[in-house]
mmCIF file of C-alpha atoms in Angstrom:
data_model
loop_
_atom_site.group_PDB
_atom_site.id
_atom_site.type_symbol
_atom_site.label_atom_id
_atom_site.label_comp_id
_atom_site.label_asym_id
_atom_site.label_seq_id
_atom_site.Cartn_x
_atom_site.Cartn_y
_atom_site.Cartn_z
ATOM 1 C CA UNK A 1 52.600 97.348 49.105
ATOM 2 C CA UNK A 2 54.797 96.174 51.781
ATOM 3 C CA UNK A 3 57.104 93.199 51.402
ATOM 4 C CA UNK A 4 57.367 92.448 54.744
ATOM 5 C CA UNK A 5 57.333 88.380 55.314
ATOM 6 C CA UNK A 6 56.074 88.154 52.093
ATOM 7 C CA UNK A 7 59.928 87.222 50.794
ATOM 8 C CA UNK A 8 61.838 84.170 52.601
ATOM 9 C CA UNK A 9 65.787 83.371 51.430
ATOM 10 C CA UNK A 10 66.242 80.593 50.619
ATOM 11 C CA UNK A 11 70.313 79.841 49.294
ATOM 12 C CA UNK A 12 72.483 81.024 50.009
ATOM 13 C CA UNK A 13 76.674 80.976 48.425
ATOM 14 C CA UNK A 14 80.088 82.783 48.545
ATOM 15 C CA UNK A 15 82.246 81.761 46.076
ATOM 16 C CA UNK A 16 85.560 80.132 48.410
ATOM 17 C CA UNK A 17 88.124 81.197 45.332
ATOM 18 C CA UNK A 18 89.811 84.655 45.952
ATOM 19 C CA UNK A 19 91.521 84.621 43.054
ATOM 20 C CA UNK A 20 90.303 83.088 39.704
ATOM 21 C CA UNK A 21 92.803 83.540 36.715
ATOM 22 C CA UNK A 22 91.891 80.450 35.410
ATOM 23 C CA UNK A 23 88.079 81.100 35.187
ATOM 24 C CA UNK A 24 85.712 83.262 33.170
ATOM 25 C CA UNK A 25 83.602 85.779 35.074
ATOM 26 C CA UNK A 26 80.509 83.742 33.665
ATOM 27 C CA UNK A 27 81.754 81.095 34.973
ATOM 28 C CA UNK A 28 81.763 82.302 38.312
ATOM 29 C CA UNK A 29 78.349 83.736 38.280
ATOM 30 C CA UNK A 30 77.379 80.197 37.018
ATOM 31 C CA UNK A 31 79.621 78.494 39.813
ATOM 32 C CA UNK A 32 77.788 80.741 42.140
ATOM 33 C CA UNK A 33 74.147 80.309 41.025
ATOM 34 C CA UNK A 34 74.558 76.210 41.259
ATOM 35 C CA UNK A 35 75.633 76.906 45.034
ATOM 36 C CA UNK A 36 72.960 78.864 46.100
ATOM 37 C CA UNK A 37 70.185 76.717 44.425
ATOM 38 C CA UNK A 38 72.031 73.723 45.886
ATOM 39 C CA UNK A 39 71.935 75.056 49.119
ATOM 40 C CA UNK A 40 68.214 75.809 48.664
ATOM 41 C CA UNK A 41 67.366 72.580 47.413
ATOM 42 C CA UNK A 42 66.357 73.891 44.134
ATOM 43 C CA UNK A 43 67.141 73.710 40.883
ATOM 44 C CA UNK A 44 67.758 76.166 37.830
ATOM 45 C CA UNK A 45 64.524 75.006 36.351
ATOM 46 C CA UNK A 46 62.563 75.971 39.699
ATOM 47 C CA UNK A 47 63.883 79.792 38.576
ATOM 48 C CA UNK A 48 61.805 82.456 37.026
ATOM 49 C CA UNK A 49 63.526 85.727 38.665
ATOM 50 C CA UNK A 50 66.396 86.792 37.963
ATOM 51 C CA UNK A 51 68.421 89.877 39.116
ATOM 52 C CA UNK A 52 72.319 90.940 38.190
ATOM 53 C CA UNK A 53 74.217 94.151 37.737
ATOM 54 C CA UNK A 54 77.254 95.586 35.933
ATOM 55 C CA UNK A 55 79.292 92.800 36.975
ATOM 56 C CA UNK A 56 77.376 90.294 34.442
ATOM 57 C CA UNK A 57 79.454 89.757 31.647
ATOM 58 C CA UNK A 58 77.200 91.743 28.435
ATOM 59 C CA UNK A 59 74.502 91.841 31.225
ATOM 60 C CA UNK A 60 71.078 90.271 31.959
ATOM 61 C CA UNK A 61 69.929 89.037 28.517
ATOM 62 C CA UNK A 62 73.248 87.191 27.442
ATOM 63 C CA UNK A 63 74.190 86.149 31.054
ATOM 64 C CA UNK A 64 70.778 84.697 31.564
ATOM 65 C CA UNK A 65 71.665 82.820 28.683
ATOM 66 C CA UNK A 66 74.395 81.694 29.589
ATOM 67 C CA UNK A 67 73.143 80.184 32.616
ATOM 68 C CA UNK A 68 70.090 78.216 31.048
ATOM 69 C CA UNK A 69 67.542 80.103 32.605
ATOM 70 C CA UNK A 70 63.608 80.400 31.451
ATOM 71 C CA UNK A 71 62.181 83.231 33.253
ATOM 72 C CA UNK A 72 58.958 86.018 33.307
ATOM 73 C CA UNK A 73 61.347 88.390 35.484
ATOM 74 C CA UNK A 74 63.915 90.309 35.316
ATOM 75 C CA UNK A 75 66.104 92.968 36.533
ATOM 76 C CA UNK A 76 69.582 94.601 35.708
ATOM 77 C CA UNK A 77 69.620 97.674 38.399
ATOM 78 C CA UNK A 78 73.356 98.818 38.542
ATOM 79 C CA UNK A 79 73.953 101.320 41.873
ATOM 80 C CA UNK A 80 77.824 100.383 42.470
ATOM 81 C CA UNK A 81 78.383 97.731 46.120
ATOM 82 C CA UNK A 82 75.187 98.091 47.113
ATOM 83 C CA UNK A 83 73.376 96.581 43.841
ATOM 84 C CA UNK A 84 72.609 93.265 45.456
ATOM 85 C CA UNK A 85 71.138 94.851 48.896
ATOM 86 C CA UNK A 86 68.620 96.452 46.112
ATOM 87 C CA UNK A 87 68.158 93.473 43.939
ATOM 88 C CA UNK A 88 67.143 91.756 47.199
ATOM 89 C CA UNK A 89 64.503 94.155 48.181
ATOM 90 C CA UNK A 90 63.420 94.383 44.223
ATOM 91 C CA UNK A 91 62.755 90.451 44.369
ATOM 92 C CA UNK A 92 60.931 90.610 47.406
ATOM 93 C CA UNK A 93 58.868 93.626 46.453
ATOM 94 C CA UNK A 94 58.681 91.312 42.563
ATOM 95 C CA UNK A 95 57.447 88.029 44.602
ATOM 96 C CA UNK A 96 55.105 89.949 46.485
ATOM 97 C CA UNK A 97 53.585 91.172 43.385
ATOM 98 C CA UNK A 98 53.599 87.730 41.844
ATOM 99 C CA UNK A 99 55.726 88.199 39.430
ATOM 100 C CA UNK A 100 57.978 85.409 39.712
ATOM 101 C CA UNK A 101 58.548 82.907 42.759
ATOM 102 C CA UNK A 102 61.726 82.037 42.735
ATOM 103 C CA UNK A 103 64.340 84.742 42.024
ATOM 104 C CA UNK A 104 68.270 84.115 41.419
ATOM 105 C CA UNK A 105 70.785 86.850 42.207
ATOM 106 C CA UNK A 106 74.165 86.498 41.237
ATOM 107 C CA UNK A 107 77.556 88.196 41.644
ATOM 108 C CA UNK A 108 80.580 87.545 40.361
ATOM 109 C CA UNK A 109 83.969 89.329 38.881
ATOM 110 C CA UNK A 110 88.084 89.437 38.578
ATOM 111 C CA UNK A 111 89.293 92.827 39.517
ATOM 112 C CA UNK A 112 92.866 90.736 41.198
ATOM 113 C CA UNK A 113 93.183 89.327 38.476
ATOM 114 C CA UNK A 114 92.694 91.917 36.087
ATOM 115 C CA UNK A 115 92.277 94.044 33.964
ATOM 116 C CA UNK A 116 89.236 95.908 35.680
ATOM 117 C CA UNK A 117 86.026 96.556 33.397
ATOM 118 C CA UNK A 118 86.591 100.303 32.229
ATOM 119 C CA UNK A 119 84.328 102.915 34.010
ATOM 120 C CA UNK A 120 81.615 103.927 32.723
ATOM 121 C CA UNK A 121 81.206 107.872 33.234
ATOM 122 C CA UNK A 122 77.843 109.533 33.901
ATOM 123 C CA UNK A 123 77.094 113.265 32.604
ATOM 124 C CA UNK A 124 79.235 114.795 35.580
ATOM 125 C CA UNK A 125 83.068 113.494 34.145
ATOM 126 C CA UNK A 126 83.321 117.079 32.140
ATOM 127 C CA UNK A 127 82.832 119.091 35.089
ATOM 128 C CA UNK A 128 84.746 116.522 38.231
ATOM 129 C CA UNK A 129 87.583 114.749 35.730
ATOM 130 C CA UNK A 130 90.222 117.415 36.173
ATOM 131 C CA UNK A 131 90.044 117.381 39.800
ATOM 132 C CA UNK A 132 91.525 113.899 39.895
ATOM 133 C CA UNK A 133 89.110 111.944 42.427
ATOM 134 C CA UNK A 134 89.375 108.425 42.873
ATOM 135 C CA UNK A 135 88.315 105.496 45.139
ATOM 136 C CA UNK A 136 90.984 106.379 48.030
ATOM 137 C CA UNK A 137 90.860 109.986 48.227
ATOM 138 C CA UNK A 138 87.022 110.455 47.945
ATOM 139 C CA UNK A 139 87.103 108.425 50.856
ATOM 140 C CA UNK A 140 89.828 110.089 52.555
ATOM 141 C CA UNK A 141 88.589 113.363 52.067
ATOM 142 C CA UNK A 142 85.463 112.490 54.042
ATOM 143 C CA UNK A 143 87.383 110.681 56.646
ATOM 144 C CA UNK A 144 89.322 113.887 57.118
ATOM 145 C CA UNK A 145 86.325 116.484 57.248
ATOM 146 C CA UNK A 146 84.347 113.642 60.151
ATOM 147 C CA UNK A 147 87.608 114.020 62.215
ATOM 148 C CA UNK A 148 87.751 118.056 61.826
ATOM 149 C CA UNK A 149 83.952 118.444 62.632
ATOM 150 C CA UNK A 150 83.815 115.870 65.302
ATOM 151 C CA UNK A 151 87.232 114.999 66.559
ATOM 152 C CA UNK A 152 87.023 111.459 65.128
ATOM 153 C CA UNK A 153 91.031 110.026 65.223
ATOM 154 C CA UNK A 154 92.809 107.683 63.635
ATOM 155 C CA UNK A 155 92.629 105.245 66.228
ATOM 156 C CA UNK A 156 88.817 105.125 66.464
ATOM 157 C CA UNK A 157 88.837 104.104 62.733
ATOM 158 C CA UNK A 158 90.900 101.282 63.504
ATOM 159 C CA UNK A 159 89.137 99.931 66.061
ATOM 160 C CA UNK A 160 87.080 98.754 62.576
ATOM 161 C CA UNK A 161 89.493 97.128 61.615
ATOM 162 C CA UNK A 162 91.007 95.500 64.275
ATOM 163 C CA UNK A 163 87.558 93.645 64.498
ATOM 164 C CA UNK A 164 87.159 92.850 61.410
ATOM 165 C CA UNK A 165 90.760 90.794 61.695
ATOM 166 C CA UNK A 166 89.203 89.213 65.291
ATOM 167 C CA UNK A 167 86.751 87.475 62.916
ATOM 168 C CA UNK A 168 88.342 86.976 59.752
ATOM 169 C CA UNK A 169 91.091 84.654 61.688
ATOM 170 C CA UNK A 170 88.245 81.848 61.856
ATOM 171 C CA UNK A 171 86.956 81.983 58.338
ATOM 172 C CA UNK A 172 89.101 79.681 56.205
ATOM 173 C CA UNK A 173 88.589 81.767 52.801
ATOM 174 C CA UNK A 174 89.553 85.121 54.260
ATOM 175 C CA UNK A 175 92.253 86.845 51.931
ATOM 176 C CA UNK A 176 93.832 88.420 55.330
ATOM 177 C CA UNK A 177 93.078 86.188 58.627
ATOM 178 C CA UNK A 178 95.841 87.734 60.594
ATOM 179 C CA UNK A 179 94.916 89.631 64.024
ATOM 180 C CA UNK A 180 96.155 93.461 63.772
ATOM 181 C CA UNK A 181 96.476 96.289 66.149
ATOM 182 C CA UNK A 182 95.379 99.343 66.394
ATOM 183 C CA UNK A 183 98.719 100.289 66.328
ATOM 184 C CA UNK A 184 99.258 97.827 63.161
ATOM 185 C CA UNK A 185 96.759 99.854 61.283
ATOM 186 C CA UNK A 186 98.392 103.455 62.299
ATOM 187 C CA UNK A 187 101.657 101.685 61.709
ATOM 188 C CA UNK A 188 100.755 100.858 57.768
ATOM 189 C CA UNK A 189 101.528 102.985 54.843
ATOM 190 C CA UNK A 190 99.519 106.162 54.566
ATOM 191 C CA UNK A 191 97.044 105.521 50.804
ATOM 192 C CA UNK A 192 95.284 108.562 51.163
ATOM 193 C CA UNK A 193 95.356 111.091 54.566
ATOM 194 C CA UNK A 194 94.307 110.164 56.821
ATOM 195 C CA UNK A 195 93.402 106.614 55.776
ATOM 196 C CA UNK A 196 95.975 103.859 55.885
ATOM 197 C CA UNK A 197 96.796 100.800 53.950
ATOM 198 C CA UNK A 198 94.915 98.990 56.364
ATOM 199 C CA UNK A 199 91.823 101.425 56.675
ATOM 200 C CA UNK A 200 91.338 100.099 53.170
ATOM 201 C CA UNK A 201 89.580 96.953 52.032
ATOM 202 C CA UNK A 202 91.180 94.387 50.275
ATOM 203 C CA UNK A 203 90.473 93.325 46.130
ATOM 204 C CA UNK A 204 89.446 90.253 45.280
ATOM 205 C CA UNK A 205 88.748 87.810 42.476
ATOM 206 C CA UNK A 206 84.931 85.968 43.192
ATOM 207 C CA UNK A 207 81.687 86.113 43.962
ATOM 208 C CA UNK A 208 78.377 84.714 45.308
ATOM 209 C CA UNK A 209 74.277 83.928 45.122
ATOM 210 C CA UNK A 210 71.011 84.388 46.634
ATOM 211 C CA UNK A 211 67.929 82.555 45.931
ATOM 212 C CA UNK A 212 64.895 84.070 47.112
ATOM 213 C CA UNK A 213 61.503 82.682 47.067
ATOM 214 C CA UNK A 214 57.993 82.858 48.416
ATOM 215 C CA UNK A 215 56.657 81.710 51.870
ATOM 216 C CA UNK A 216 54.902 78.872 51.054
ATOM 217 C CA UNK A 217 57.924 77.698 48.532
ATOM 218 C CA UNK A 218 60.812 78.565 51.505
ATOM 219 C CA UNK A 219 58.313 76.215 53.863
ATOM 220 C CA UNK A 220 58.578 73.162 51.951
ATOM 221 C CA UNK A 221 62.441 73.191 51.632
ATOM 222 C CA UNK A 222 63.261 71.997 55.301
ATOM 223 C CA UNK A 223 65.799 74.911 55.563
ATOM 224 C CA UNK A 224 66.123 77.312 58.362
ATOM 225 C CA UNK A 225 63.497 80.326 56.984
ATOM 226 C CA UNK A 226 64.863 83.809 57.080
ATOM 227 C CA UNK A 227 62.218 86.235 55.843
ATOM 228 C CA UNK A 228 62.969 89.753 54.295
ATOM 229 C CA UNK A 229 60.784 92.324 56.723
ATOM 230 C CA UNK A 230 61.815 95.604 56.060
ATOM 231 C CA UNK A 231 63.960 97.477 52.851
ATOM 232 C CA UNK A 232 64.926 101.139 51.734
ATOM 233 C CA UNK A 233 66.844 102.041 49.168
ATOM 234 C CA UNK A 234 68.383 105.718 48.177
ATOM 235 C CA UNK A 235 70.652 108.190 46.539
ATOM 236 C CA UNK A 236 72.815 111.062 46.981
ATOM 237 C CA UNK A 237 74.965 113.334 44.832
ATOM 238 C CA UNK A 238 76.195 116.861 45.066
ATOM 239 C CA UNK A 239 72.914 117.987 43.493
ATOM 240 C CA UNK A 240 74.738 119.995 40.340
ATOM 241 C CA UNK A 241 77.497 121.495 42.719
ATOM 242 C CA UNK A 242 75.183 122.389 45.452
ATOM 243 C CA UNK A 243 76.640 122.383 48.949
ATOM 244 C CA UNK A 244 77.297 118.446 49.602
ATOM 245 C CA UNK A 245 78.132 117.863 53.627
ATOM 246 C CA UNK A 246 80.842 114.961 53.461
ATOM 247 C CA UNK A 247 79.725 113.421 56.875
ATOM 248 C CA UNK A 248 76.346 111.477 56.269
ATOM 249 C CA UNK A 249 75.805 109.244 53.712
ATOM 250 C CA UNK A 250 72.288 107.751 51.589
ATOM 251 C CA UNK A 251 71.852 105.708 54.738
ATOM 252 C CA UNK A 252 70.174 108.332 56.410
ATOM 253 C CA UNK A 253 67.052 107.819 53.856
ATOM 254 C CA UNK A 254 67.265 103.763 53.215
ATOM 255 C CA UNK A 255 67.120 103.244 57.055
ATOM 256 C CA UNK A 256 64.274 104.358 58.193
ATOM 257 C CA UNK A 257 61.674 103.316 55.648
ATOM 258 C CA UNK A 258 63.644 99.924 56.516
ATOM 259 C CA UNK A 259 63.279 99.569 60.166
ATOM 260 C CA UNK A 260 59.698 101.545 60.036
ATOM 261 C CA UNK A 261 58.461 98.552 57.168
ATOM 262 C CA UNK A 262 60.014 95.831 59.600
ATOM 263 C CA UNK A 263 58.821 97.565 62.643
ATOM 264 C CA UNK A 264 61.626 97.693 64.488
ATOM 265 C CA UNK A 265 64.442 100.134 65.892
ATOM 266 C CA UNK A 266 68.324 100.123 65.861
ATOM 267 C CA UNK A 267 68.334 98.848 69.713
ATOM 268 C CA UNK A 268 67.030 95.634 68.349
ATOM 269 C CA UNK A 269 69.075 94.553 66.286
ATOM 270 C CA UNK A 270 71.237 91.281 66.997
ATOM 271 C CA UNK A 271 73.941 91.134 64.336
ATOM 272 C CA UNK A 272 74.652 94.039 61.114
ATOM 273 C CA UNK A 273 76.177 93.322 58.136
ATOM 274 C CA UNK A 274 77.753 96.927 57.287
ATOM 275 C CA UNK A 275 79.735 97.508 54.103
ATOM 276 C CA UNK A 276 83.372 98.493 54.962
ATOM 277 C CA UNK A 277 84.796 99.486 51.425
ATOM 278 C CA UNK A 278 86.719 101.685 53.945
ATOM 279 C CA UNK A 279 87.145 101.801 58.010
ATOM 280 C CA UNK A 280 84.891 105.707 57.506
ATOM 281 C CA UNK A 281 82.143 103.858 55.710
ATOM 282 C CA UNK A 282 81.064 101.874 58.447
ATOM 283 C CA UNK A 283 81.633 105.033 60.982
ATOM 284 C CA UNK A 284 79.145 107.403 58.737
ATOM 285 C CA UNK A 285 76.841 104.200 58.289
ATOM 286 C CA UNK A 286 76.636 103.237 61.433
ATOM 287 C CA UNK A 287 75.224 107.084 62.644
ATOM 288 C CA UNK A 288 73.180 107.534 59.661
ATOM 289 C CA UNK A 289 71.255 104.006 60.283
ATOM 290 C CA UNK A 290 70.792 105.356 63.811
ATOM 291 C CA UNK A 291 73.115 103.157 66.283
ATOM 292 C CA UNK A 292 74.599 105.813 67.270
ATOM 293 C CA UNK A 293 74.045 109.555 67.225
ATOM 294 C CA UNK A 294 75.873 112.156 64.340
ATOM 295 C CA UNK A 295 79.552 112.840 65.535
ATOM 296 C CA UNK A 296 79.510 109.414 67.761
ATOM 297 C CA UNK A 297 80.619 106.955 65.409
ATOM 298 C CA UNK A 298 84.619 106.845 66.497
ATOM 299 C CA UNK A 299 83.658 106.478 70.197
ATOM 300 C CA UNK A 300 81.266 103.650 69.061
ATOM 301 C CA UNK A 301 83.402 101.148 66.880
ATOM 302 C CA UNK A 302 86.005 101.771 69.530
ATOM 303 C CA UNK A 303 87.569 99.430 72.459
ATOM 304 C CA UNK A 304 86.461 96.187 70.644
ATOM 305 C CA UNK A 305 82.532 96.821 70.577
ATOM 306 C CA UNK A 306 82.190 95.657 67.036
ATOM 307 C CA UNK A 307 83.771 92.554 68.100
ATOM 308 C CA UNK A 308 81.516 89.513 68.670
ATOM 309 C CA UNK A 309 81.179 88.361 72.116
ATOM 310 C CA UNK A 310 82.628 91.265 73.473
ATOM 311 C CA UNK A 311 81.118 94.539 71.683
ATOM 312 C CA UNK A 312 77.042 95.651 71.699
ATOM 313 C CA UNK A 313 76.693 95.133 68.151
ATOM 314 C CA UNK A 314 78.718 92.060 66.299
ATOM 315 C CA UNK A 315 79.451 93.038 62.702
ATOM 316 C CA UNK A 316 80.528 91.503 59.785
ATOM 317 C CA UNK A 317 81.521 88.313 61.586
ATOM 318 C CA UNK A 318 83.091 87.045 58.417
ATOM 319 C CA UNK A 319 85.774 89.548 58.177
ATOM 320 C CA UNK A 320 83.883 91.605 55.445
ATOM 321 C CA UNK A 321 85.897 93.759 53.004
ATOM 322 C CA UNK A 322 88.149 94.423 55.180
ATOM 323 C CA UNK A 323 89.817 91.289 55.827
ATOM 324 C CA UNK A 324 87.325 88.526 53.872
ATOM 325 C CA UNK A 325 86.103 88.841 50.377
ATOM 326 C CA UNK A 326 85.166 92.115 48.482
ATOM 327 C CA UNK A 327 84.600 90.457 44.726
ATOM 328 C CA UNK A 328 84.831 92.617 41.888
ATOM 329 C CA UNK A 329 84.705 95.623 44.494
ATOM 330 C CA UNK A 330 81.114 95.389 45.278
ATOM 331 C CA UNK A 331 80.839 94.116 48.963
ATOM 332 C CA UNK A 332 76.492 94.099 49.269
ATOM 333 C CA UNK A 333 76.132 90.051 48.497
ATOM 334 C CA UNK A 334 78.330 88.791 50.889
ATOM 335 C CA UNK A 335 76.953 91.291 53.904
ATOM 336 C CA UNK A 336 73.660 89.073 52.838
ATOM 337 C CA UNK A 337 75.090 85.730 52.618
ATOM 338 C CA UNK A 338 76.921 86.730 56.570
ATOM 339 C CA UNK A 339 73.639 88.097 58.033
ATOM 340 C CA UNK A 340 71.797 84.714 56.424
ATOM 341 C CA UNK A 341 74.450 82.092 57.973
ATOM 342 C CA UNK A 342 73.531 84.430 61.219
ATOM 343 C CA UNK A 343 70.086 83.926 61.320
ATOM 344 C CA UNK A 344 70.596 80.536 60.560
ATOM 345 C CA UNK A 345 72.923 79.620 63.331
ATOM 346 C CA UNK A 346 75.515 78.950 60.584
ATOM 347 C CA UNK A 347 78.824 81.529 61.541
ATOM 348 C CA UNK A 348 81.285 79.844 62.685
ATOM 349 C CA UNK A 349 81.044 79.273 66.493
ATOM 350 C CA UNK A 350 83.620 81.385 67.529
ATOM 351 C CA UNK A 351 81.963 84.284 66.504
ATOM 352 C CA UNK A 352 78.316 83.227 65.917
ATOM 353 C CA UNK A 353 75.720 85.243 68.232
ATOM 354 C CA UNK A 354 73.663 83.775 70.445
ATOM 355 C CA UNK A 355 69.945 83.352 69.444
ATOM 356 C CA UNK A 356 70.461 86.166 66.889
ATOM 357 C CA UNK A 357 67.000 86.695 65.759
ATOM 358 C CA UNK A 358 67.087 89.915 63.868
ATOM 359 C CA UNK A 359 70.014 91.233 61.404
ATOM 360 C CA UNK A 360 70.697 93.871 59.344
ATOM 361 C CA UNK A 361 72.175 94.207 55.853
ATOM 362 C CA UNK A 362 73.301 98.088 54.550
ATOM 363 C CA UNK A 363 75.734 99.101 52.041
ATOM 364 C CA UNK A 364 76.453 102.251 49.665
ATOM 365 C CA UNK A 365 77.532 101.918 46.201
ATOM 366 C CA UNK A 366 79.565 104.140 44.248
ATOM 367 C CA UNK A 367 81.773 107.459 46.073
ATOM 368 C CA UNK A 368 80.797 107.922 49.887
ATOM 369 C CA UNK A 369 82.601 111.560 48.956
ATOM 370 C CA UNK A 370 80.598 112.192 45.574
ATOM 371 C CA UNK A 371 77.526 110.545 44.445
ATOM 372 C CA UNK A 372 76.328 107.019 45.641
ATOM 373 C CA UNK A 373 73.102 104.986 46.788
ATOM 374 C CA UNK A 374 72.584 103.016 49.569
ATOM 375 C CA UNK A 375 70.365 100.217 50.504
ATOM 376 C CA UNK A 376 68.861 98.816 53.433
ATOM 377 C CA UNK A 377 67.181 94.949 54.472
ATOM 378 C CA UNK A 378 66.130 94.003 57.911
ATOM 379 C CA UNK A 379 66.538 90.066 58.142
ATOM 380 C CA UNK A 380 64.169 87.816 60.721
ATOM 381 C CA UNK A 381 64.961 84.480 61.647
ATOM 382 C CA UNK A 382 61.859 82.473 61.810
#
């Protein structure tokens, strides 16, 4: 069964707070769920979907709970950053199947303010524990093996994020809105080699909301439609210590079932919303969903082309993780809520594209390096 046009959002909300200490977690997923159903025109009583991940405090059944809600569906998938890229394409593919018509998805956490929830570890901590990986150096290690098989340099990777501070200076809620160089970014301390302090996204306190809803629901609103057309969604691990090649990620499988579902190809594509946990991610992503070819990612992002109104392919026009908002270190809701205000004509103007038609939303969750999934949405303005 395809989903395609068969799943409109509706709301859309990013929490403005980057730093909470003086609110529950709940409370933020509640803040966020009232701003997306505002924005949609609905109200929790209109909701019988809803979708959440690890971040919901005691998860689905007590945050549901919490938040008043009556429903026939549900879903708790957990895959890291990019659970909310996957609870969008599970709504669409649950509305499609009628088995709700109006589905809530909410996000919300405190890793600045602390402490972060403890890890839970899968049946692979006895054998990968004593080897010490974490966040940074997973990372690092496949920044290091792109640049040794393709010549990738540090200054390519910044190129990332020197665009994502050209649009984070407009967006008022951005934890860092300053413009930096590449030179800035080579110039910052070294976190892991070769990725710098400023390869690295920032950690924030917050959250946000989707409401997604059926055609004939999203028509009677009197808010700009964007449809879901396309989704993929995928995994990969290192296969019980089988050789794992550090340079492509789970895109490579969540992409095309995507753009072959939506019926479209990378060329088309007006605006992408790429998760940038780190400046690699969005190099490997970007090749893997096809913009570019294997080993072409550095000279891609480089000389400003990610930059809107002067690159090929505007991305993250909100500053993304980089520079904007990464709430409880899972970046897929706000790529959604970016591409959305996109379609919708709703970025602010200095970086909004013209008559951007078409987006895309990807994101991995979990270690690029290691074990992760990746998702996929193709986005149509109507």
């Amino acid at each position: 069964m395809s989903i395609k046009g068969k799943a409109y959002i509706a709301g859309i909300y990013e929490h403005p707070t980057r730093h909470a200490p003086d609110k529950s977690t709940a409370q933020l997923h509640a803040e966020c769920a009232k701003g997306a159903l505002e924005d949609a025109g609905l109200t929790k009583a209109d909701v019988d979907g809803y979708f959440c991940a690890g971040d919901a405090p005691g998860g689905v059944m007590p945050m549901a709970d919490y938040l008043g809600l009556k429903l026939r569906h549900l879903d708790s998938t957990e895959t890291g950053g990019c659970s909310y890229i996957i609870a969008l394409g599970h709504a669409a593919e649950a509305i499609a199947a009628g088995k709700c018509s109006v589905a809530l998805i909410t996000l919300a956490g405190k890793p600045r303010t602390g402490p972060m929830p403890p890890r839970a570890f899968g049946p692979e901590v006895d054998f990968e524990v004593a080897y010490g990986a974490t966040t940074h150096n997973a990372y690092g290690m496949c920044a290091m093996r792109h640049m040794h098989e393709f010549g990738t340099t540090s200054e390519q990777l910044a190129w990332v994020k020197v665009a994502a501070s050209h649009h984070a200076q407009y967006n008022p809620h951005a934890m860092l809105r300053d413009v930096v160089t590449v030179e800035d970014v080579l110039n910052s301390p070294m976190i892991s080699d070769p990725l710098h302090r400023l390869d690295c996204c920032v950690v924030s306190d917050g959250g946000g909301a989707l409401v997604v809803t059926t055609p004939e629901i999203a028509k009677s609103l009197k808010r700009p439609l964007v449809r879901m057309t396309g989704h993929g969604e995928s995994l990969k691990g290192p296969n019980g210590g089988r050789k794992l090649d550090l340079t492509y990620s789970a895109g490579v499988w969540s992409g095309p079932p995507a753009f072959a579902e939506a019926g479209v190809t990378p060329k088309d594509i007006k605006y992408a919303s790429i998760y940038d946990s780190f400046t690699i991610t969005v190099v490997v992503q970007l090749e893997d969903l096809g913009f570019c070819a294997k080993g072409e990612g550095g000279k891609f992002v480089a000389d400003g082309n990610l930059i809107s109104g002067v690159g090929k392919l505007p991305w993250n026009t909100d500053g993304g993780g980089l520079c904007n908002n990464h709430p409880i270190n899972r970046g897929g809701i706000t790529k959604i809520i970016e591409a959305v205000r996109q379609l919708r004509g709703e970025a602010h103007p200095k970086v909004q594209v013209p008559n951007c038609d078409l987006a895309l939303v990807h994101g991995t969750g979990g270690l690029l390096g290691v074990r992760h999934a990746a998702s996929t949405a193709i986005l149509e303005r109507v």
